[in-house]
mmCIF file of C-alpha atoms in Angstrom:
data_model
loop_
_atom_site.group_PDB
_atom_site.id
_atom_site.type_symbol
_atom_site.label_atom_id
_atom_site.label_comp_id
_atom_site.label_asym_id
_atom_site.label_seq_id
_atom_site.Cartn_x
_atom_site.Cartn_y
_atom_site.Cartn_z
ATOM 1 C CA MET A 1 -158.680 -58.809 115.902
ATOM 2 C CA LYS A 2 -157.092 -58.172 119.314
ATOM 3 C CA ARG A 3 -156.999 -54.446 118.614
ATOM 4 C CA PHE A 4 -160.737 -54.444 117.838
ATOM 5 C CA ARG A 5 -161.486 -56.371 121.034
ATOM 6 C CA ASP A 6 -159.413 -53.894 123.060
ATOM 7 C CA LEU A 7 -161.298 -51.028 121.465
ATOM 8 C CA VAL A 8 -164.664 -52.600 122.316
ATOM 9 C CA ASP A 9 -163.544 -53.354 125.889
ATOM 10 C CA ASN A 10 -162.376 -49.767 126.326
ATOM 11 C CA LEU A 11 -165.665 -48.434 124.964
ATOM 12 C CA LEU A 12 -167.700 -50.664 127.290
ATOM 13 C CA HIS A 13 -165.603 -49.546 130.244
ATOM 14 C CA HIS A 14 -166.316 -45.887 129.462
ATOM 15 C CA VAL A 15 -170.044 -46.549 129.008
ATOM 16 C CA LYS A 16 -170.239 -48.297 132.383
ATOM 17 C CA ALA A 17 -168.287 -45.479 134.057
ATOM 18 C CA ALA A 18 -170.539 -42.834 132.479
ATOM 19 C CA ARG A 19 -173.662 -44.676 133.615
ATOM 20 C CA TYR A 20 -172.265 -44.811 137.162
ATOM 21 C CA ARG A 21 -171.504 -41.071 137.065
ATOM 22 C CA TRP A 22 -175.076 -40.293 136.005
ATOM 23 C CA TRP A 23 -176.425 -42.234 138.994
ATOM 24 C CA VAL A 24 -174.054 -40.373 141.314
ATOM 25 C CA LEU A 25 -175.127 -37.028 139.834
ATOM 26 C CA ILE A 26 -178.816 -37.916 140.203
ATOM 27 C CA HIS A 27 -178.199 -39.030 143.794
ATOM 28 C CA ASP A 28 -176.421 -35.751 144.573
ATOM 29 C CA LEU A 29 -179.304 -33.734 143.113
ATOM 30 C CA VAL A 30 -181.873 -35.695 145.144
ATOM 31 C CA ILE A 31 -179.822 -35.015 148.273
ATOM 32 C CA ALA A 32 -179.656 -31.304 147.326
ATOM 33 C CA ALA A 33 -183.453 -31.191 146.975
ATOM 34 C CA GLY A 34 -183.825 -32.840 150.377
ATOM 35 C CA ALA A 35 -181.415 -30.337 151.894
ATOM 36 C CA TRP A 36 -183.356 -27.483 150.277
ATOM 37 C CA PHE A 37 -186.629 -28.555 151.847
ATOM 38 C CA GLY A 38 -184.845 -29.499 155.066
ATOM 39 C CA ALA A 39 -183.531 -25.943 155.356
ATOM 40 C CA TYR A 40 -187.070 -24.575 155.042
ATOM 41 C CA TRP A 41 -188.299 -27.096 157.598
ATOM 42 C CA LEU A 42 -185.568 -26.086 160.046
ATOM 43 C CA ALA A 43 -186.211 -22.386 159.490
ATOM 44 C CA PHE A 44 -189.910 -22.729 160.351
ATOM 45 C CA ASN A 45 -189.702 -25.586 162.838
ATOM 46 C CA MET A 46 -190.735 -23.357 165.716
ATOM 47 C CA LEU A 47 -193.976 -22.487 163.938
ATOM 48 C CA GLY A 48 -195.084 -26.097 163.637
ATOM 49 C CA GLY A 49 -194.670 -26.346 159.881
ATOM 50 C CA ILE A 50 -193.719 -24.442 156.757
ATOM 51 C CA PRO A 51 -196.267 -21.705 155.957
ATOM 52 C CA ASN A 52 -197.919 -22.160 152.549
ATOM 53 C CA VAL A 53 -196.374 -19.009 151.096
ATOM 54 C CA PHE A 54 -192.863 -20.186 151.855
ATOM 55 C CA LEU A 55 -193.577 -23.763 150.798
ATOM 56 C CA GLN A 56 -194.743 -22.506 147.404
ATOM 57 C CA GLN A 57 -191.604 -20.360 147.204
ATOM 58 C CA ALA A 58 -189.415 -23.375 147.943
ATOM 59 C CA ILE A 59 -191.197 -25.429 145.269
ATOM 60 C CA HIS A 60 -190.893 -22.676 142.652
ATOM 61 C CA LEU A 61 -187.188 -22.095 143.365
ATOM 62 C CA LEU A 62 -186.286 -25.802 143.447
ATOM 63 C CA PRO A 63 -185.622 -26.136 139.671
ATOM 64 C CA ILE A 64 -183.243 -23.163 139.775
ATOM 65 C CA VAL A 65 -181.457 -24.606 142.806
ATOM 66 C CA LEU A 66 -181.078 -28.001 141.124
ATOM 67 C CA ILE A 67 -179.799 -26.489 137.867
ATOM 68 C CA VAL A 68 -177.203 -24.395 139.695
ATOM 69 C CA GLN A 69 -176.225 -27.354 141.883
ATOM 70 C CA GLY A 70 -175.945 -29.660 138.867
ATOM 71 C CA ILE A 71 -173.737 -27.178 137.018
ATOM 72 C CA ALA A 72 -171.558 -26.740 140.100
ATOM 73 C CA LEU A 73 -171.173 -30.502 140.504
ATOM 74 C CA VAL A 74 -170.272 -31.060 136.854
ATOM 75 C CA VAL A 75 -167.846 -28.113 136.672
ATOM 76 C CA SER A 76 -166.099 -29.052 139.916
ATOM 77 C CA GLY A 77 -166.128 -32.749 139.025
ATOM 78 C CA THR A 78 -167.301 -33.877 142.457
ATOM 79 C CA HIS A 79 -169.886 -36.192 140.902
ATOM 80 C CA ARG A 80 -167.010 -38.345 139.584
ATOM 81 C CA GLY A 81 -166.029 -39.825 142.912
ATOM 82 C CA VAL A 82 -163.731 -37.153 144.309
ATOM 83 C CA TRP A 83 -165.470 -37.434 147.670
ATOM 84 C CA GLN A 84 -164.034 -40.885 148.321
ATOM 85 C CA PHE A 85 -160.707 -39.208 149.082
ATOM 86 C CA THR A 86 -162.015 -36.510 151.434
ATOM 87 C CA SER A 87 -162.695 -38.510 154.582
#
């Protein structure tokens, strides 16, 4: 019975850790989207706003940027808490 309880505890630990990693990955992608639009805002700040053509371009390219960023985060493993050691 102890072996079964250890197995269940181990499984629950991995489920909780995976759920935490998903939230970190989602957070990182939201930050990437903000940085994407922030870069456009900074580039056109002197003009008083982002021109419509470039805003539409930023919106259309956002899914590609997020997919590439998500793949890079998963492959490099930085969504798993590596950043806590880089201060």
